[in-house]
Amino acid sequence: MKLKNKLLIFFGLWSCSMAFGQLSTYEYKQELKGVSEQWHTVPLPNQVFNEANDALSDIRIYGVTEKDTLEAPYILKIASEKNSTKETAFKLLNTASNKEGYYYTYEIPTTEPINQINLQFNQTNFNWHIVLEGSQTQNKWFQILDEYRILSIKNEQTNYNFSTLNFPLSKYRYYRLLIKSKVKPELNQAKISLDGSVNASYNTYPTTFMNITQKGKTTVVDIDVNQRLPISFLKLNVLDKVDYYRPITLQYISDSIQTEKGLKYTYRNLYRGTLSSIDTIGFKFTSTLAQKLRVIVENNDNQALQIESATVKGYTHELLVRFDNEADYFLVYGNKNAQRPQYDIQQITSSIPENAPSLDLGDAQEISKPKKNVEKPLFESKTWLWLVMGIVVVVLGWFTLRMMAKR
């Protein structure tokens, strides 16, 4: 019985040491305050993105008790947009034209609302304004869009198309479309749909440094957000009031090396598109951890645009955590070699609540590491050094006396 107790104590101490040893492989921790429910959300602060590895696979929730260290399972939730488009059946009732332009009247036999019409034309170059109206009886029409601009430019320098009508949720039986054009539009296809997409939830980052330079026929905009963050949205704020359509390339710094002339950066392409005076919403792209961005604007033979500032955003990230035991819990991170955890709750989500209370985080603290005992060199001590030298002198003297005695 005594042997069994000793074994239990040994294995208990061994498991605790292993758990605490595992915690010490991370660099930072932040206390979770106010754990009171089984499920909580934990918003990830910017510090995590700056110190965690590229895949965010080293994020852990650890609970510390007097005897053990526990790991709480979580789901990483990224508040990106959720695209959902449902096309609606319709009939083209008639087409007509007058001095105003060309009319297209559609009938929607269902009672479903719509908020988007996608127009596709055979023409590749046009610049038209749209009027969209709705009616229940075709006797009285109500304006939905007025002077809505659609545009297509295709040449050696630009390939740009903007011909989707977006408008507030509308529920009419009939829709009348007026295209203000002097030439007959070659309308190839129209798609009427309900765009039920859910907008993303963003964090806006302050840009602490912005450098704009002109290199030949291009404008180079360097943007710094001060630390590595998940970036998924960029908008350039342009002062010019004239029309412009400029191809752009968005890059980010993926690596750097020190040379005799200073740091040399390696850039990777993140997004290609068109900076336009028509579509001024901004650019959305795959979420990427980055700190420094570079935007290259192709001006061709046009005058450079007056870019006043830039708006940089990233999806909000939060953890949905299940707490099964009472403990002092910490968010830990900062382990470049950590693999992504595999938890059951990531596959079984039926029992997860929709709204879980959020937790506050304490300040980031460095995790102390166990000190390694470094053995000092034997001859670092002067006493040992003099003692060895004395022994060498005595031995040499003894051998010298023996040789003299033999002679």
Coordinates of C-alpha atoms in Angstrom, one line a residue:
M1 CA 0.0 0.0 0.0
K2 CA 2.9 2.3 0.8
L3 CA 4.5 1.6 -2.6
K4 CA 1.2 2.4 -4.4
N5 CA 0.9 5.7 -2.6
K6 CA 4.4 6.6 -3.5
L7 CA 3.7 5.8 -7.1
L8 CA 0.6 8.0 -7.1
I9 CA 2.5 10.9 -5.5
F10 CA 5.3 10.4 -8.1
F11 CA 3.0 10.4 -11.1
G12 CA 1.0 13.4 -9.7
L13 CA 4.1 15.5 -9.3
W14 CA 5.3 14.3 -12.7
S15 CA 2.1 15.4 -14.4
C16 CA 2.0 18.8 -12.7
S17 CA 5.6 19.4 -13.7
M18 CA 4.8 18.5 -17.3
A19 CA 1.8 20.8 -17.3
F20 CA 3.7 23.8 -15.9
G21 CA 6.6 22.9 -18.3
Q22 CA 4.2 23.1 -21.2
L23 CA 3.0 26.5 -20.1
S24 CA 6.6 27.8 -19.9
T25 CA 7.1 27.0 -23.6
Y26 CA 4.9 30.1 -24.4
E27 CA 6.1 33.7 -24.2
Y28 CA 3.1 35.7 -22.9
K29 CA 0.0 35.4 -20.8
Q30 CA -3.0 37.5 -20.0
E31 CA -5.3 36.9 -17.1
L32 CA -9.0 36.2 -17.9
K33 CA -11.2 38.2 -15.5
G34 CA -14.7 37.3 -14.4
V35 CA -15.1 33.7 -15.5
S36 CA -18.6 32.8 -14.2
E37 CA -20.3 30.8 -16.9
Q38 CA -19.4 27.6 -18.7
W39 CA -19.1 29.5 -22.0
H40 CA -17.5 32.9 -22.6
T41 CA -16.1 34.8 -25.5
V42 CA -12.6 36.2 -25.3
P43 CA -11.8 39.0 -27.8
L44 CA -8.2 38.7 -29.0
P45 CA -6.1 41.9 -28.4
N46 CA -3.7 43.2 -31.0
Q47 CA -0.8 42.0 -28.8
V48 CA -1.7 38.4 -29.7
F49 CA -1.3 39.0 -33.5
N50 CA 2.0 40.7 -33.0
E51 CA 3.5 37.8 -31.0
A52 CA 1.7 34.7 -32.1
N53 CA 2.9 32.6 -35.0
D54 CA 1.6 33.1 -38.6
A55 CA -1.1 30.5 -38.4
L56 CA -2.3 31.6 -34.9
S57 CA -1.9 28.0 -33.9
D58 CA -0.1 28.8 -30.6
I59 CA -3.1 30.3 -28.9
R60 CA -4.2 28.5 -25.7
I61 CA -6.4 29.0 -22.7
Y62 CA -4.8 27.5 -19.5
G63 CA -6.3 27.2 -16.1
V64 CA -4.0 27.0 -13.1
T65 CA -4.9 25.3 -9.8
E66 CA -2.9 24.5 -6.7
K67 CA -2.2 21.0 -8.1
D68 CA -2.6 21.1 -11.8
T69 CA -2.7 23.1 -15.1
L70 CA -5.8 22.6 -17.2
E71 CA -6.4 23.4 -20.9
A72 CA -9.8 24.9 -21.9
P73 CA -11.1 24.1 -25.4
Y74 CA -12.0 27.0 -27.7
I75 CA -13.3 27.9 -31.2
L76 CA -11.6 30.7 -33.1
K77 CA -14.3 32.9 -34.6
I78 CA -13.4 35.4 -37.3
A79 CA -16.1 37.9 -38.1
S80 CA -15.7 37.9 -41.9
E81 CA -18.6 38.6 -44.3
K82 CA -20.9 35.8 -45.2
N83 CA -21.9 35.9 -48.8
S84 CA -25.5 34.7 -49.6
T85 CA -27.3 35.6 -52.9
K86 CA -30.6 34.2 -53.9
E87 CA -31.7 34.7 -57.4
T88 CA -35.4 35.6 -58.1
A89 CA -37.4 34.5 -61.1
F90 CA -38.7 37.3 -63.3
K91 CA -40.2 38.1 -66.8
L92 CA -39.2 40.7 -69.2
L93 CA -42.6 42.3 -70.1
N94 CA -41.5 44.9 -72.6
T95 CA -38.8 47.2 -73.9
A96 CA -39.3 50.8 -75.1
S97 CA -37.3 53.9 -75.8
N98 CA -37.8 57.7 -76.1
K99 CA -35.6 60.8 -75.9
E100 CA -34.7 59.9 -72.3
G101 CA -33.3 56.5 -73.2
Y102 CA -34.2 52.8 -73.2
Y103 CA -36.7 51.2 -70.9
Y104 CA -36.9 47.6 -69.6
T105 CA -39.9 46.5 -67.6
Y106 CA -39.7 43.3 -65.5
E107 CA -42.4 41.4 -63.6
I108 CA -41.6 39.4 -60.5
P109 CA -44.4 36.9 -59.9
T110 CA -43.4 36.1 -56.3
T111 CA -43.7 38.3 -53.1
E112 CA -40.0 38.0 -52.3
P113 CA -38.0 41.2 -51.8
I114 CA -34.9 42.1 -53.8
N115 CA -32.0 44.5 -53.4
Q116 CA -29.7 43.8 -56.4
I117 CA -29.8 43.7 -60.2
N118 CA -26.8 42.6 -62.1
L119 CA -26.7 43.8 -65.7
Q120 CA -24.5 42.2 -68.4
F121 CA -23.9 44.0 -71.7
N122 CA -22.3 43.0 -74.9
Q123 CA -20.7 46.4 -75.1
T124 CA -17.3 46.7 -73.4
N125 CA -17.1 50.5 -73.2
F126 CA -20.0 52.6 -71.8
N127 CA -20.8 55.3 -69.3
W128 CA -24.5 55.4 -68.5
H129 CA -26.8 56.6 -65.8
I130 CA -29.7 54.5 -64.5
V131 CA -33.1 55.2 -63.1
L132 CA -34.9 52.3 -61.3
E133 CA -38.6 52.4 -60.3
G134 CA -41.0 50.0 -58.7
S135 CA -44.8 49.6 -58.9
Q136 CA -47.5 47.2 -57.8
T137 CA -49.9 48.0 -60.6
Q138 CA -47.8 49.8 -63.4
N139 CA -50.0 52.8 -62.9
K140 CA -48.0 54.6 -60.2
W141 CA -44.2 54.3 -60.1
F142 CA -41.9 54.9 -57.1
Q143 CA -38.3 55.8 -57.5
I144 CA -35.7 53.4 -56.1
L145 CA -32.5 54.7 -57.8
D146 CA -31.8 58.0 -59.6
E147 CA -28.8 58.8 -61.6
Y148 CA -27.1 55.6 -60.6
R149 CA -23.9 55.3 -62.7
I150 CA -22.7 52.2 -64.4
L151 CA -19.4 52.1 -66.3
S152 CA -17.2 49.8 -68.4
I153 CA -13.7 50.6 -69.7
K154 CA -11.6 48.1 -71.6
N155 CA -8.4 49.1 -73.3
E156 CA -4.7 48.4 -73.2
Q157 CA -4.4 50.1 -69.8
T158 CA -7.6 49.3 -68.0
N159 CA -10.2 46.5 -67.8
Y160 CA -12.9 47.8 -65.5
N161 CA -16.6 47.0 -65.2
F162 CA -19.2 48.3 -62.7
S163 CA -22.8 47.3 -63.7
T164 CA -24.4 45.9 -60.6
L165 CA -27.3 47.9 -59.1
N166 CA -27.4 47.8 -55.3
F167 CA -30.4 49.4 -53.6
P168 CA -32.4 49.2 -50.3
L169 CA -34.7 46.1 -49.8
S170 CA -37.7 46.5 -52.2
K171 CA -40.8 44.5 -52.6
Y172 CA -42.7 45.4 -55.8
R173 CA -44.4 43.3 -58.5
Y174 CA -43.0 45.4 -61.3
Y175 CA -39.7 47.1 -61.9
R176 CA -38.9 49.6 -64.6
L177 CA -35.3 50.2 -65.6
L178 CA -34.3 53.3 -67.6
I179 CA -30.8 53.4 -69.2
K180 CA -30.0 56.9 -70.2
S181 CA -28.1 56.3 -73.4
K182 CA -28.0 57.8 -76.9
V183 CA -27.1 54.4 -78.4
K184 CA -29.2 51.2 -77.8
P185 CA -27.6 49.2 -75.0
E186 CA -26.9 45.6 -75.9
L187 CA -28.3 44.1 -72.7
N188 CA -27.3 40.5 -72.8
Q189 CA -28.6 39.4 -69.4
A190 CA -30.1 40.7 -66.2
K191 CA -30.1 38.8 -62.8
I192 CA -32.4 40.0 -60.1
S193 CA -31.6 38.7 -56.7
L194 CA -31.7 39.2 -52.9
D195 CA -28.3 39.8 -51.5
G196 CA -28.5 38.4 -48.0
S197 CA -24.8 38.7 -47.2
V198 CA -23.8 39.5 -43.7
N199 CA -21.3 42.3 -43.4
A200 CA -18.0 41.7 -41.7
S201 CA -17.2 43.2 -38.3
Y202 CA -13.9 45.2 -38.5
N203 CA -11.4 46.7 -36.2
T204 CA -10.0 50.0 -37.6
Y205 CA -6.2 50.4 -37.2
P206 CA -4.4 53.7 -36.9
T207 CA -1.8 54.3 -39.6
T208 CA 1.2 55.7 -37.8
F209 CA 3.2 56.3 -41.0
M210 CA 2.3 57.1 -44.6
N211 CA 4.8 57.9 -47.3
I212 CA 3.7 58.8 -50.8
T213 CA 6.3 58.9 -53.7
Q214 CA 6.1 59.3 -57.4
K215 CA 8.1 56.8 -59.5
G216 CA 7.7 57.4 -63.2
K217 CA 4.1 56.9 -64.1
T218 CA 3.2 55.2 -60.8
T219 CA 2.4 56.4 -57.3
V220 CA 3.8 54.3 -54.4
V221 CA 2.0 54.6 -51.1
D222 CA 3.7 53.0 -48.0
I223 CA 1.5 52.4 -45.0
D224 CA 2.6 51.2 -41.5
V225 CA 0.1 50.1 -38.8
N226 CA 2.9 49.9 -36.2
Q227 CA 2.6 46.2 -35.4
R228 CA 1.6 42.9 -37.1
L229 CA -2.1 42.7 -37.4
P230 CA -4.7 40.8 -39.5
I231 CA -5.5 43.1 -42.4
S232 CA -8.5 42.5 -44.8
F233 CA -9.7 45.9 -45.9
L234 CA -8.1 49.0 -47.4
K235 CA -9.5 52.3 -48.6
L236 CA -7.5 55.1 -50.1
N237 CA -9.1 58.5 -49.4
V238 CA -8.6 60.5 -52.6
L239 CA -9.2 64.3 -52.7
D240 CA -9.7 64.6 -56.5
K241 CA -13.2 65.3 -57.7
V242 CA -12.7 64.2 -61.3
D243 CA -13.3 60.7 -62.6
Y244 CA -10.4 58.3 -62.3
Y245 CA -9.9 54.6 -62.9
R246 CA -6.4 53.4 -62.0
P247 CA -5.1 49.8 -61.7
I248 CA -3.6 49.2 -58.3
T249 CA -1.5 46.5 -56.7
L250 CA -1.5 46.0 -53.0
Q251 CA 1.6 44.3 -51.4
Y252 CA 2.8 43.6 -47.9
I253 CA 6.2 43.0 -46.5
S254 CA 6.7 39.3 -45.8
D255 CA 10.4 39.3 -44.9
S256 CA 13.5 41.5 -44.5
I257 CA 17.2 41.1 -44.5
Q258 CA 20.0 43.3 -43.2
T259 CA 22.4 44.5 -45.8
E260 CA 25.3 47.0 -45.9
K261 CA 22.8 49.6 -47.2
G262 CA 20.2 48.9 -44.5
L263 CA 17.1 46.7 -44.4
K264 CA 16.0 45.1 -47.7
Y265 CA 12.3 44.1 -47.8
T266 CA 10.6 41.3 -49.6
Y267 CA 7.1 42.2 -50.9
R268 CA 4.3 39.8 -51.7
N269 CA 1.2 40.7 -53.7
L270 CA -2.0 40.7 -51.7
Y271 CA -4.6 42.2 -54.1
R272 CA -5.0 43.6 -57.6
G273 CA -7.9 45.8 -58.6
T274 CA -9.0 49.2 -59.8
L275 CA -9.1 52.5 -57.8
S276 CA -12.2 54.2 -59.1
S277 CA -14.2 57.3 -58.5
I278 CA -17.4 55.2 -59.1
D279 CA -16.8 52.5 -56.5
T280 CA -15.4 54.2 -53.4
I281 CA -16.3 51.6 -50.8
G282 CA -12.8 50.1 -50.6
F283 CA -10.9 46.9 -51.2
K284 CA -11.6 43.6 -49.5
F285 CA -9.1 40.7 -49.6
T286 CA -8.0 37.6 -47.8
S287 CA -7.1 38.3 -44.2
T288 CA -3.3 38.5 -43.9
L289 CA -1.0 39.1 -40.9
A290 CA 1.1 42.1 -41.9
Q291 CA 2.5 45.4 -40.6
K292 CA 3.7 47.3 -43.6
L293 CA 1.7 47.7 -46.8
R294 CA 2.6 49.1 -50.2
V295 CA 0.0 50.3 -52.7
I296 CA 1.2 50.8 -56.3
V297 CA -1.1 53.0 -58.4
E298 CA -0.7 52.9 -62.2
N299 CA -1.3 56.5 -63.4
N300 CA -0.3 55.8 -67.0
D301 CA -0.4 59.2 -68.7
N302 CA -2.7 60.8 -66.2
Q303 CA -1.8 63.2 -63.5
A304 CA -1.1 61.6 -60.1
L305 CA -4.1 61.5 -57.7
Q306 CA -4.1 63.4 -54.4
I307 CA -4.2 60.6 -51.9
E308 CA -5.0 62.2 -48.5
S309 CA -4.9 59.2 -46.2
A310 CA -5.7 55.5 -46.0
T311 CA -8.1 53.5 -43.9
V312 CA -6.9 50.0 -42.8
K313 CA -9.2 47.4 -41.2
G314 CA -9.1 43.8 -40.1
Y315 CA -11.7 41.3 -39.1
T316 CA -12.4 41.0 -35.4
H317 CA -11.2 37.8 -33.9
E318 CA -12.5 36.2 -30.7
L319 CA -12.4 32.9 -28.9
L320 CA -15.5 31.0 -27.8
V321 CA -14.2 29.1 -24.8
R322 CA -15.7 26.4 -22.6
F323 CA -14.7 26.4 -19.0
D324 CA -15.2 23.0 -17.2
N325 CA -13.3 23.5 -14.0
E326 CA -12.7 26.3 -11.5
A327 CA -9.2 27.7 -11.9
D328 CA -7.3 30.9 -12.6
Y329 CA -7.4 31.1 -16.4
F330 CA -5.0 32.8 -18.7
L331 CA -4.7 33.4 -22.4
V332 CA -1.2 32.3 -23.5
Y333 CA 0.6 32.7 -26.8
G334 CA 4.0 33.1 -28.4
N335 CA 5.3 29.6 -29.4
K336 CA 6.5 29.5 -33.0
N337 CA 6.5 25.6 -33.0
A338 CA 3.1 25.0 -31.5
Q339 CA 0.6 23.0 -33.6
R340 CA -3.0 23.9 -34.0
P341 CA -5.1 22.3 -31.1
Q342 CA -7.7 19.7 -31.9
Y343 CA -10.8 20.0 -29.7
D344 CA -14.1 18.1 -29.8
I345 CA -16.2 21.3 -29.7
Q346 CA -14.8 22.3 -33.1
Q347 CA -16.7 19.4 -34.7
I348 CA -19.7 19.3 -32.4
T349 CA -21.3 22.7 -32.2
S350 CA -25.0 21.9 -31.5
S351 CA -24.6 22.6 -27.7
I352 CA -22.7 25.9 -28.1
P353 CA -24.7 28.9 -27.0
E354 CA -25.3 31.7 -29.6
N355 CA -24.6 34.5 -27.1
A356 CA -21.9 34.0 -24.5
P357 CA -20.7 36.8 -22.1
S358 CA -17.4 38.4 -22.9
L359 CA -14.4 38.4 -20.6
D360 CA -12.0 41.2 -19.8
L361 CA -8.3 40.6 -20.2
G362 CA -5.5 41.7 -17.9
D363 CA -2.2 43.2 -19.1
A364 CA 0.2 41.1 -21.2
Q365 CA 3.0 39.6 -19.0
E366 CA 6.0 37.6 -20.0
I367 CA 6.0 34.0 -18.8
S368 CA 9.0 33.3 -16.6
K369 CA 11.2 30.5 -17.8
P370 CA 12.9 27.9 -15.5
K371 CA 16.5 29.0 -15.0
K372 CA 19.1 26.6 -16.5
N373 CA 22.0 25.7 -14.1
V374 CA 25.2 26.7 -16.0
E375 CA 28.3 24.9 -14.7
K376 CA 31.2 27.2 -14.4
P377 CA 34.5 26.2 -16.0
L378 CA 36.8 24.4 -13.6
F379 CA 39.6 27.0 -14.0
E380 CA 37.4 30.1 -13.7
S381 CA 38.4 30.2 -10.0
K382 CA 41.8 31.8 -9.4
T383 CA 42.4 29.5 -6.4
W384 CA 42.1 26.4 -8.6
L385 CA 44.4 28.0 -11.2
W386 CA 47.1 28.8 -8.7
L387 CA 46.8 25.4 -7.1
V388 CA 47.3 23.6 -10.5
M389 CA 50.2 25.9 -11.4
G390 CA 51.8 25.1 -8.0
I391 CA 51.4 21.3 -8.6
V392 CA 53.0 21.7 -12.1
V393 CA 55.9 23.6 -10.6
V394 CA 56.5 20.9 -7.9
V395 CA 56.3 18.1 -10.4
L396 CA 58.7 19.7 -12.8
G397 CA 61.1 20.5 -10.0
W398 CA 61.0 16.9 -8.7
F399 CA 61.8 15.5 -12.2
T400 CA 64.6 18.0 -12.5
L401 CA 66.2 17.0 -9.2
R402 CA 66.0 13.3 -10.1
M403 CA 67.8 13.9 -13.4
M404 CA 70.5 15.9 -11.7
A405 CA 71.0 13.1 -9.1
K406 CA 71.4 10.5 -11.8
R407 CA 74.2 12.5 -13.4

